[in-house]
PDB file of C-alpha atoms in Angstrom:
ATOM      1  CA  UNK A 940      -0.065   0.014  -0.041  1.00  0.00           C
ATOM      2  CA  UNK A 941       2.882   2.447   0.865  1.00  0.00           C
ATOM      3  CA  UNK A 942       4.609   1.692  -2.456  1.00  0.00           C
ATOM      4  CA  UNK A 943       1.260   2.245  -4.354  1.00  0.00           C
ATOM      5  CA  UNK A 944       0.875   5.587  -2.743  1.00  0.00           C
ATOM      6  CA  UNK A 945       4.427   6.517  -3.508  1.00  0.00           C
ATOM      7  CA  UNK A 946       3.757   5.697  -7.211  1.00  0.00           C
ATOM      8  CA  UNK A 947       0.726   7.889  -7.430  1.00  0.00           C
ATOM      9  CA  UNK A 948      -1.974   5.329  -7.114  1.00  0.00           C
ATOM     10  CA  UNK A 949      -4.773   6.913  -5.132  1.00  0.00           C
ATOM     11  CA  UNK A 950      -7.451   4.151  -5.295  1.00  0.00           C
ATOM     12  CA  UNK A 951      -7.296   0.402  -4.995  1.00  0.00           C
ATOM     13  CA  UNK A 952     -10.032  -1.985  -5.861  1.00  0.00           C
ATOM     14  CA  UNK A 953      -9.620  -5.262  -3.961  1.00  0.00           C
ATOM     15  CA  UNK A 954     -11.210  -8.272  -5.750  1.00  0.00           C
ATOM     16  CA  UNK A 955     -12.784 -10.916  -3.545  1.00  0.00           C
ATOM     17  CA  UNK A 956     -13.247 -13.703  -5.942  1.00  0.00           C
ATOM     18  CA  UNK A 957     -15.185 -16.155  -3.718  1.00  0.00           C
ATOM     19  CA  UNK A 958     -16.928 -16.707  -0.260  1.00  0.00           C
ATOM     20  CA  UNK A 959     -13.683 -17.275   1.597  1.00  0.00           C
ATOM     21  CA  UNK A 960     -12.585 -13.819   0.725  1.00  0.00           C
ATOM     22  CA  UNK A 961     -15.656 -11.529   1.122  1.00  0.00           C
ATOM     23  CA  UNK A 962     -15.336 -10.658   4.814  1.00  0.00           C
ATOM     24  CA  UNK A 963     -11.469 -10.244   4.411  1.00  0.00           C
ATOM     25  CA  UNK A 964     -11.966  -7.819   1.550  1.00  0.00           C
ATOM     26  CA  UNK A 965     -14.690  -5.887   3.339  1.00  0.00           C
ATOM     27  CA  UNK A 966     -12.603  -5.482   6.562  1.00  0.00           C
ATOM     28  CA  UNK A 967      -9.482  -4.669   4.300  1.00  0.00           C
ATOM     29  CA  UNK A 968     -11.495  -1.771   2.724  1.00  0.00           C
ATOM     30  CA  UNK A 969     -12.832  -0.673   6.185  1.00  0.00           C
ATOM     31  CA  UNK A 970      -9.318  -0.552   7.629  1.00  0.00           C
ATOM     32  CA  UNK A 971      -8.013   1.502   4.802  1.00  0.00           C
ATOM     33  CA  UNK A 972      -9.889   4.741   5.153  1.00  0.00           C
ATOM     34  CA  UNK A 973      -8.265   8.001   6.061  1.00  0.00           C
ATOM     35  CA  UNK A 974     -10.539  10.766   7.531  1.00  0.00           C
ATOM     36  CA  UNK A 975     -13.424   9.521   5.418  1.00  0.00           C
ATOM     37  CA  UNK A 976     -11.373   9.198   2.183  1.00  0.00           C
ATOM     38  CA  UNK A 977     -11.480   5.614   0.835  1.00  0.00           C
ATOM     39  CA  UNK A 978      -8.114   4.354  -0.325  1.00  0.00           C
ATOM     40  CA  UNK A 979      -9.298   0.742  -0.719  1.00  0.00           C
ATOM     41  CA  UNK A 980     -12.701  -0.298  -1.980  1.00  0.00           C
ATOM     42  CA  UNK A 981     -13.696  -3.851  -2.813  1.00  0.00           C
ATOM     43  CA  UNK A 982     -15.644  -6.072  -5.307  1.00  0.00           C
ATOM     44  CA  UNK A 983     -17.756  -9.026  -4.245  1.00  0.00           C
ATOM     45  CA  UNK A 984     -17.377 -11.795  -6.743  1.00  0.00           C
ATOM     46  CA  UNK A 985     -17.688 -15.467  -7.431  1.00  0.00           C
ATOM     47  CA  UNK A 986     -14.948 -16.640  -9.801  1.00  0.00           C
ATOM     48  CA  UNK A 987     -15.875 -19.393 -12.369  1.00  0.00           C
ATOM     49  CA  UNK A 988     -13.025 -21.453 -10.779  1.00  0.00           C
ATOM     50  CA  UNK A 989     -15.267 -21.984  -7.783  1.00  0.00           C
ATOM     51  CA  UNK A 990     -18.516 -22.743  -9.765  1.00  0.00           C
ATOM     52  CA  UNK A 991     -18.471 -26.327  -8.833  1.00  0.00           C
ATOM     53  CA  UNK A 992     -17.945 -25.668  -5.193  1.00  0.00           C
ATOM     54  CA  UNK A 993     -20.920 -23.503  -4.375  1.00  0.00           C
ATOM     55  CA  UNK A 994     -23.092 -24.091  -1.376  1.00  0.00           C
ATOM     56  CA  UNK A 995     -26.807 -23.552  -1.197  1.00  0.00           C
ATOM     57  CA  UNK A 996     -26.775 -20.204   0.654  1.00  0.00           C
ATOM     58  CA  UNK A 997     -23.615 -18.677  -1.072  1.00  0.00           C
ATOM     59  CA  UNK A 998     -25.651 -16.528  -3.365  1.00  0.00           C
ATOM     60  CA  UNK A 999     -27.782 -15.352  -0.580  1.00  0.00           C
ATOM     61  CA  UNK A1000     -24.679 -14.478   1.513  1.00  0.00           C
ATOM     62  CA  UNK A1001     -23.130 -12.787  -1.603  1.00  0.00           C
ATOM     63  CA  UNK A1002     -26.124 -10.589  -2.099  1.00  0.00           C
ATOM     64  CA  UNK A1003     -25.938  -9.473   1.556  1.00  0.00           C
ATOM     65  CA  UNK A1004     -22.202  -8.720   1.300  1.00  0.00           C
ATOM     66  CA  UNK A1005     -22.656  -6.840  -2.002  1.00  0.00           C
ATOM     67  CA  UNK A1006     -24.927  -4.262  -0.261  1.00  0.00           C
ATOM     68  CA  UNK A1007     -21.907  -3.110   1.870  1.00  0.00           C
ATOM     69  CA  UNK A1008     -21.262   0.579   1.220  1.00  0.00           C
ATOM     70  CA  UNK A1009     -17.656  -0.001   0.536  1.00  0.00           C
ATOM     71  CA  UNK A1010     -18.452  -2.657  -2.133  1.00  0.00           C
ATOM     72  CA  UNK A1011     -18.525  -0.934  -5.371  1.00  0.00           C
ATOM     73  CA  UNK A1012     -19.061  -3.858  -7.773  1.00  0.00           C
ATOM     74  CA  UNK A1013     -19.969  -7.427  -8.187  1.00  0.00           C
ATOM     75  CA  UNK A1014     -17.176  -9.559  -9.524  1.00  0.00           C
ATOM     76  CA  UNK A1015     -15.025 -11.277 -10.692  1.00  0.00           C
ATOM     77  CA  UNK A1016     -17.782 -13.252 -12.180  1.00  0.00           C
ATOM     78  CA  UNK A1017     -17.687 -14.788 -15.747  1.00  0.00           C
ATOM     79  CA  UNK A1018     -16.479 -17.850 -17.628  1.00  0.00           C
ATOM     80  CA  UNK A1019     -13.100 -19.477 -17.922  1.00  0.00           C
ATOM     81  CA  UNK A1020     -12.744 -22.329 -20.563  1.00  0.00           C
ATOM     82  CA  UNK A1021      -9.055 -22.709 -20.001  1.00  0.00           C
ATOM     83  CA  UNK A1022      -8.187 -23.217 -16.333  1.00  0.00           C
ATOM     84  CA  UNK A1023     -11.401 -23.747 -14.438  1.00  0.00           C
ATOM     85  CA  UNK A1024     -12.219 -27.324 -13.299  1.00  0.00           C
ATOM     86  CA  UNK A1025     -15.853 -26.576 -13.027  1.00  0.00           C
ATOM     87  CA  UNK A1026     -18.141 -27.587 -15.924  1.00  0.00           C
ATOM     88  CA  UNK A1027     -19.248 -25.109 -18.459  1.00  0.00           C
ATOM     89  CA  UNK A1028     -22.828 -25.724 -17.359  1.00  0.00           C
ATOM     90  CA  UNK A1029     -22.024 -24.863 -13.768  1.00  0.00           C
ATOM     91  CA  UNK A1030     -20.121 -21.723 -14.802  1.00  0.00           C
ATOM     92  CA  UNK A1031     -22.879 -20.446 -16.997  1.00  0.00           C
ATOM     93  CA  UNK A1032     -25.449 -21.136 -14.284  1.00  0.00           C
ATOM     94  CA  UNK A1033     -23.357 -19.219 -11.693  1.00  0.00           C
ATOM     95  CA  UNK A1034     -22.686 -16.356 -14.169  1.00  0.00           C
ATOM     96  CA  UNK A1035     -26.285 -15.702 -14.963  1.00  0.00           C
ATOM     97  CA  UNK A1036     -27.205 -15.778 -11.214  1.00  0.00           C
ATOM     98  CA  UNK A1037     -24.444 -13.390 -10.346  1.00  0.00           C
ATOM     99  CA  UNK A1038     -25.496 -10.965 -13.045  1.00  0.00           C
ATOM    100  CA  UNK A1039     -29.113 -11.124 -11.795  1.00  0.00           C
ATOM    101  CA  UNK A1040     -27.648 -10.402  -8.260  1.00  0.00           C
ATOM    102  CA  UNK A1041     -25.763  -7.365  -9.563  1.00  0.00           C
ATOM    103  CA  UNK A1042     -28.802  -5.899 -11.034  1.00  0.00           C
ATOM    104  CA  UNK A1043     -30.744  -6.433  -7.757  1.00  0.00           C
ATOM    105  CA  UNK A1044     -28.066  -4.453  -5.892  1.00  0.00           C
ATOM    106  CA  UNK A1045     -27.611  -1.949  -8.798  1.00  0.00           C
ATOM    107  CA  UNK A1046     -23.857  -2.324  -9.076  1.00  0.00           C
ATOM    108  CA  UNK A1047     -21.435  -2.635 -11.952  1.00  0.00           C
ATOM    109  CA  UNK A1048     -19.788  -6.002 -12.788  1.00  0.00           C
ATOM    110  CA  UNK A1049     -16.303  -7.225 -13.240  1.00  0.00           C
ATOM    111  CA  UNK A1050     -16.140  -9.829 -16.011  1.00  0.00           C
ATOM    112  CA  UNK A1051     -13.534 -12.718 -16.211  1.00  0.00           C
ATOM    113  CA  UNK A1052     -13.354 -14.188 -19.679  1.00  0.00           C
ATOM    114  CA  UNK A1053     -10.921 -16.735 -20.905  1.00  0.00           C
ATOM    115  CA  UNK A1054     -11.470 -18.326 -24.160  1.00  0.00           C
ATOM    116  CA  UNK A1055     -15.195 -18.045 -23.636  1.00  0.00           C
ATOM    117  CA  UNK A1056     -15.942 -14.933 -25.806  1.00  0.00           C
ATOM    118  CA  UNK A1057     -18.974 -16.153 -27.711  1.00  0.00           C
ATOM    119  CA  UNK A1058     -20.808 -17.381 -24.526  1.00  0.00           C
ATOM    120  CA  UNK A1059     -19.732 -14.267 -22.549  1.00  0.00           C
ATOM    121  CA  UNK A1060     -21.145 -11.919 -25.258  1.00  0.00           C
ATOM    122  CA  UNK A1061     -24.385 -13.935 -25.709  1.00  0.00           C
ATOM    123  CA  UNK A1062     -25.080 -13.937 -21.922  1.00  0.00           C
ATOM    124  CA  UNK A1063     -24.081 -10.231 -21.372  1.00  0.00           C
ATOM    125  CA  UNK A1064     -26.509  -9.297 -24.373  1.00  0.00           C
ATOM    126  CA  UNK A1065     -29.254 -10.948 -22.526  1.00  0.00           C
ATOM    127  CA  UNK A1066     -28.784  -8.741 -19.630  1.00  0.00           C
ATOM    128  CA  UNK A1067     -27.337  -5.468 -21.091  1.00  0.00           C
ATOM    129  CA  UNK A1068     -28.537  -5.264 -24.682  1.00  0.00           C
ATOM    130  CA  UNK A1069     -30.720  -2.047 -23.760  1.00  0.00           C
ATOM    131  CA  UNK A1070     -27.395  -0.175 -22.894  1.00  0.00           C
ATOM    132  CA  UNK A1071     -24.967   1.702 -25.086  1.00  0.00           C
ATOM    133  CA  UNK A1072     -21.410   3.096 -25.009  1.00  0.00           C
ATOM    134  CA  UNK A1073     -22.996   6.331 -23.940  1.00  0.00           C
ATOM    135  CA  UNK A1074     -25.020   4.971 -21.021  1.00  0.00           C
ATOM    136  CA  UNK A1075     -24.013   4.484 -17.429  1.00  0.00           C
ATOM    137  CA  UNK A1076     -21.259   1.814 -17.517  1.00  0.00           C
ATOM    138  CA  UNK A1077     -22.408  -1.806 -17.010  1.00  0.00           C
ATOM    139  CA  UNK A1078     -19.040  -2.889 -15.861  1.00  0.00           C
ATOM    140  CA  UNK A1079     -15.448  -3.855 -17.107  1.00  0.00           C
ATOM    141  CA  UNK A1080     -14.058  -6.797 -19.032  1.00  0.00           C
ATOM    142  CA  UNK A1081     -11.272  -7.499 -16.549  1.00  0.00           C
ATOM    143  CA  UNK A1082      -7.764  -8.038 -18.146  1.00  0.00           C
ATOM    144  CA  UNK A1083      -9.086  -7.873 -21.512  1.00  0.00           C
ATOM    145  CA  UNK A1084      -7.413 -10.341 -23.969  1.00  0.00           C
ATOM    146  CA  UNK A1085      -9.877 -10.687 -26.834  1.00  0.00           C
ATOM    147  CA  UNK A1086      -9.967  -9.641 -30.450  1.00  0.00           C
ATOM    148  CA  UNK A1087     -11.463  -6.460 -31.849  1.00  0.00           C
ATOM    149  CA  UNK A1088     -14.752  -8.018 -32.464  1.00  0.00           C
ATOM    150  CA  UNK A1089     -15.058  -8.985 -28.900  1.00  0.00           C
ATOM    151  CA  UNK A1090     -13.966  -5.565 -27.752  1.00  0.00           C
ATOM    152  CA  UNK A1091     -16.569  -3.887 -30.103  1.00  0.00           C
ATOM    153  CA  UNK A1092     -19.255  -6.093 -28.709  1.00  0.00           C
ATOM    154  CA  UNK A1093     -18.327  -5.411 -25.122  1.00  0.00           C
ATOM    155  CA  UNK A1094     -18.155  -1.669 -25.723  1.00  0.00           C
ATOM    156  CA  UNK A1095     -21.561  -1.684 -27.473  1.00  0.00           C
ATOM    157  CA  UNK A1096     -23.030  -3.134 -24.214  1.00  0.00           C
ATOM    158  CA  UNK A1097     -21.606  -0.422 -22.140  1.00  0.00           C
ATOM    159  CA  UNK A1098     -18.427  -2.059 -20.893  1.00  0.00           C
ATOM    160  CA  UNK A1099     -15.029  -0.601 -20.294  1.00  0.00           C
ATOM    161  CA  UNK A1100     -11.873  -2.741 -21.235  1.00  0.00           C
ATOM    162  CA  UNK A1101      -9.369  -3.473 -18.380  1.00  0.00           C
ATOM    163  CA  UNK A1102      -5.581  -3.116 -19.419  1.00  0.00           C
ATOM    164  CA  UNK A1103      -3.212  -5.013 -17.428  1.00  0.00           C
ATOM    165  CA  UNK A1104       0.394  -6.128 -17.346  1.00  0.00           C
ATOM    166  CA  UNK A1105       0.178  -8.313 -20.465  1.00  0.00           C
ATOM    167  CA  UNK A1106       0.214  -5.118 -22.639  1.00  0.00           C
ATOM    168  CA  UNK A1107       3.880  -4.774 -21.778  1.00  0.00           C
ATOM    169  CA  UNK A1108       4.762  -8.379 -22.792  1.00  0.00           C
ATOM    170  CA  UNK A1109       6.952  -8.730 -26.019  1.00  0.00           C
ATOM    171  CA  UNK A1110       4.655 -11.427 -27.339  1.00  0.00           C
ATOM    172  CA  UNK A1111       1.359  -9.504 -26.912  1.00  0.00           C
ATOM    173  CA  UNK A1112       1.373  -7.829 -30.290  1.00  0.00           C
ATOM    174  CA  UNK A1113      -2.240  -8.738 -31.048  1.00  0.00           C
ATOM    175  CA  UNK A1114      -3.407  -7.295 -27.777  1.00  0.00           C
ATOM    176  CA  UNK A1115      -1.526  -4.060 -28.292  1.00  0.00           C
ATOM    177  CA  UNK A1116      -3.080  -3.779 -31.868  1.00  0.00           C
ATOM    178  CA  UNK A1117      -6.592  -4.023 -30.450  1.00  0.00           C
ATOM    179  CA  UNK A1118      -6.014  -1.682 -27.495  1.00  0.00           C
ATOM    180  CA  UNK A1119      -4.480   0.921 -29.924  1.00  0.00           C
ATOM    181  CA  UNK A1120      -7.819   0.904 -31.692  1.00  0.00           C
ATOM    182  CA  UNK A1121      -9.992   1.259 -28.637  1.00  0.00           C
ATOM    183  CA  UNK A1122     -11.160   4.664 -27.553  1.00  0.00           C
ATOM    184  CA  UNK A1123      -9.089   5.853 -24.554  1.00  0.00           C
ATOM    185  CA  UNK A1124     -12.511   6.687 -23.007  1.00  0.00           C
ATOM    186  CA  UNK A1125     -13.291   3.037 -22.863  1.00  0.00           C
ATOM    187  CA  UNK A1126     -10.084   1.936 -20.986  1.00  0.00           C
ATOM    188  CA  UNK A1127      -9.322   1.505 -17.391  1.00  0.00           C
ATOM    189  CA  UNK A1128      -6.023   0.436 -16.055  1.00  0.00           C
ATOM    190  CA  UNK A1129      -5.608  -2.666 -13.758  1.00  0.00           C
ATOM    191  CA  UNK A1130      -2.763  -4.753 -12.174  1.00  0.00           C
ATOM    192  CA  UNK A1131      -4.577  -7.980 -11.385  1.00  0.00           C
ATOM    193  CA  UNK A1132      -2.196  -8.158  -8.452  1.00  0.00           C
ATOM    194  CA  UNK A1133      -0.723 -10.347  -7.292  1.00  0.00           C
ATOM    195  CA  UNK A1134      -0.811 -11.927 -10.856  1.00  0.00           C
ATOM    196  CA  UNK A1135       0.333 -10.758 -14.283  1.00  0.00           C
ATOM    197  CA  UNK A1136       3.288  -8.499 -13.330  1.00  0.00           C
ATOM    198  CA  UNK A1137       4.400  -6.135 -16.034  1.00  0.00           C
ATOM    199  CA  UNK A1138       7.609  -6.774 -18.111  1.00  0.00           C
ATOM    200  CA  UNK A1139      10.611  -6.401 -16.002  1.00  0.00           C
ATOM    201  CA  UNK A1140       8.841  -8.009 -12.903  1.00  0.00           C
ATOM    202  CA  UNK A1141       7.882 -11.336 -14.595  1.00  0.00           C
ATOM    203  CA  UNK A1142       8.136 -14.232 -12.152  1.00  0.00           C
ATOM    204  CA  UNK A1143       7.655 -12.008  -9.123  1.00  0.00           C
ATOM    205  CA  UNK A1144       4.553 -11.056  -7.220  1.00  0.00           C
ATOM    206  CA  UNK A1145       2.562  -8.160  -8.871  1.00  0.00           C
ATOM    207  CA  UNK A1146       1.331  -5.225  -6.792  1.00  0.00           C
ATOM    208  CA  UNK A1147      -0.619  -2.064  -7.202  1.00  0.00           C
ATOM    209  CA  UNK A1148       2.448   0.091  -7.325  1.00  0.00           C
ATOM    210  CA  UNK A1149       3.184  -1.187 -10.777  1.00  0.00           C
ATOM    211  CA  UNK A1150       0.206   0.463 -12.284  1.00  0.00           C
ATOM    212  CA  UNK A1151       2.275   3.408 -13.779  1.00  0.00           C
ATOM    213  CA  UNK A1152       4.323   0.874 -15.724  1.00  0.00           C
ATOM    214  CA  UNK A1153       1.151  -0.184 -17.498  1.00  0.00           C
ATOM    215  CA  UNK A1154       0.018   3.347 -17.875  1.00  0.00           C
ATOM    216  CA  UNK A1155       3.471   4.258 -19.401  1.00  0.00           C
ATOM    217  CA  UNK A1156       3.228   1.398 -21.961  1.00  0.00           C
ATOM    218  CA  UNK A1157      -0.249   2.564 -22.899  1.00  0.00           C
ATOM    219  CA  UNK A1158       0.982   6.105 -23.284  1.00  0.00           C
ATOM    220  CA  UNK A1159       3.730   4.906 -25.675  1.00  0.00           C
ATOM    221  CA  UNK A1160       1.277   2.696 -27.671  1.00  0.00           C
ATOM    222  CA  UNK A1161      -1.095   5.618 -28.127  1.00  0.00           C
ATOM    223  CA  UNK A1162       1.826   8.225 -28.610  1.00  0.00           C
ATOM    224  CA  UNK A1163       0.326  10.490 -25.906  1.00  0.00           C
ATOM    225  CA  UNK A1164       1.419  11.882 -22.649  1.00  0.00           C
ATOM    226  CA  UNK A1165       1.448   9.767 -19.523  1.00  0.00           C
ATOM    227  CA  UNK A1166      -0.520  12.571 -17.726  1.00  0.00           C
ATOM    228  CA  UNK A1167      -3.214  12.191 -20.361  1.00  0.00           C
ATOM    229  CA  UNK A1168      -3.416   8.574 -19.839  1.00  0.00           C
ATOM    230  CA  UNK A1169      -3.565   8.939 -16.058  1.00  0.00           C
ATOM    231  CA  UNK A1170      -6.322  11.653 -16.284  1.00  0.00           C
ATOM    232  CA  UNK A1171      -8.659   9.981 -18.761  1.00  0.00           C
ATOM    233  CA  UNK A1172      -8.269   6.379 -17.161  1.00  0.00           C
ATOM    234  CA  UNK A1173      -8.920   7.808 -13.695  1.00  0.00           C
ATOM    235  CA  UNK A1174     -12.088   9.543 -15.006  1.00  0.00           C
ATOM    236  CA  UNK A1175     -13.097   6.268 -16.476  1.00  0.00           C
ATOM    237  CA  UNK A1176     -12.595   4.324 -13.358  1.00  0.00           C
ATOM    238  CA  UNK A1177     -14.536   6.936 -11.410  1.00  0.00           C
ATOM    239  CA  UNK A1178     -17.470   6.503 -13.821  1.00  0.00           C
ATOM    240  CA  UNK A1179     -17.211   2.712 -13.797  1.00  0.00           C
ATOM    241  CA  UNK A1180     -17.419   2.328 -10.108  1.00  0.00           C
ATOM    242  CA  UNK A1181     -19.884   5.257  -9.763  1.00  0.00           C
ATOM    243  CA  UNK A1182     -17.692   7.328  -7.427  1.00  0.00           C
ATOM    244  CA  UNK A1183     -19.041  10.799  -7.162  1.00  0.00           C
ATOM    245  CA  UNK A1184     -16.798  13.977  -7.681  1.00  0.00           C
ATOM    246  CA  UNK A1185     -14.250  14.827 -10.156  1.00  0.00           C
ATOM    247  CA  UNK A1186     -11.110  12.718 -10.037  1.00  0.00           C
ATOM    248  CA  UNK A1187      -8.893  15.695 -10.230  1.00  0.00           C
ATOM    249  CA  UNK A1188     -10.136  16.714  -6.720  1.00  0.00           C
ATOM    250  CA  UNK A1189      -9.658  13.295  -5.155  1.00  0.00           C
TER     251      UNK A1189
END
């Protein structure tokens, strides 16, 4: 946290990806407030990795935790057809129920998608087809890794795209090509800490203080100033998580 502050990070979203983390994340956010200013907020999620482990009351508990005033989003939720041991049927069922929950508590969603673009778009369209790029943001596609068609579909449904450490990887030419074509107004910066550290820190634990390295790579890619990247993506994050006030004053 101290290194994040030293590197200019002024807000952290802690992602709780399953029942075992909800209370810990809530308390972490509560403990990291200074004179009413929230340095840490959290998101209440149910990762597809856990879809086969859910208990009967988990979604009831998740709905209760999601109503916490320090909880700004529901997620990560979504589909993972690469690493999850849960069946696709269990993942899709949980994904739909979590989306229904997010609408009942009126909070944006943090979407996890790995090699499941078609099903993700199909399900999101059933919930968010009435929105558009100009409407209040539905959520973010966390750690975006898809093609331009997937990006366009997600933006058309009112979603931001999360840009993380992989944009700095030498092999990520396709990702950089897509992100270079996405309007800056539809991008938010993420770290996915403790995973996916930026180039130069590969093999080590990632942390929120590395966010400026991702911002710098995005500035290089888009041939613009780092300050402009910081200003716009911070504005985007405030809008995404529905945080009142102008980001320049926070």
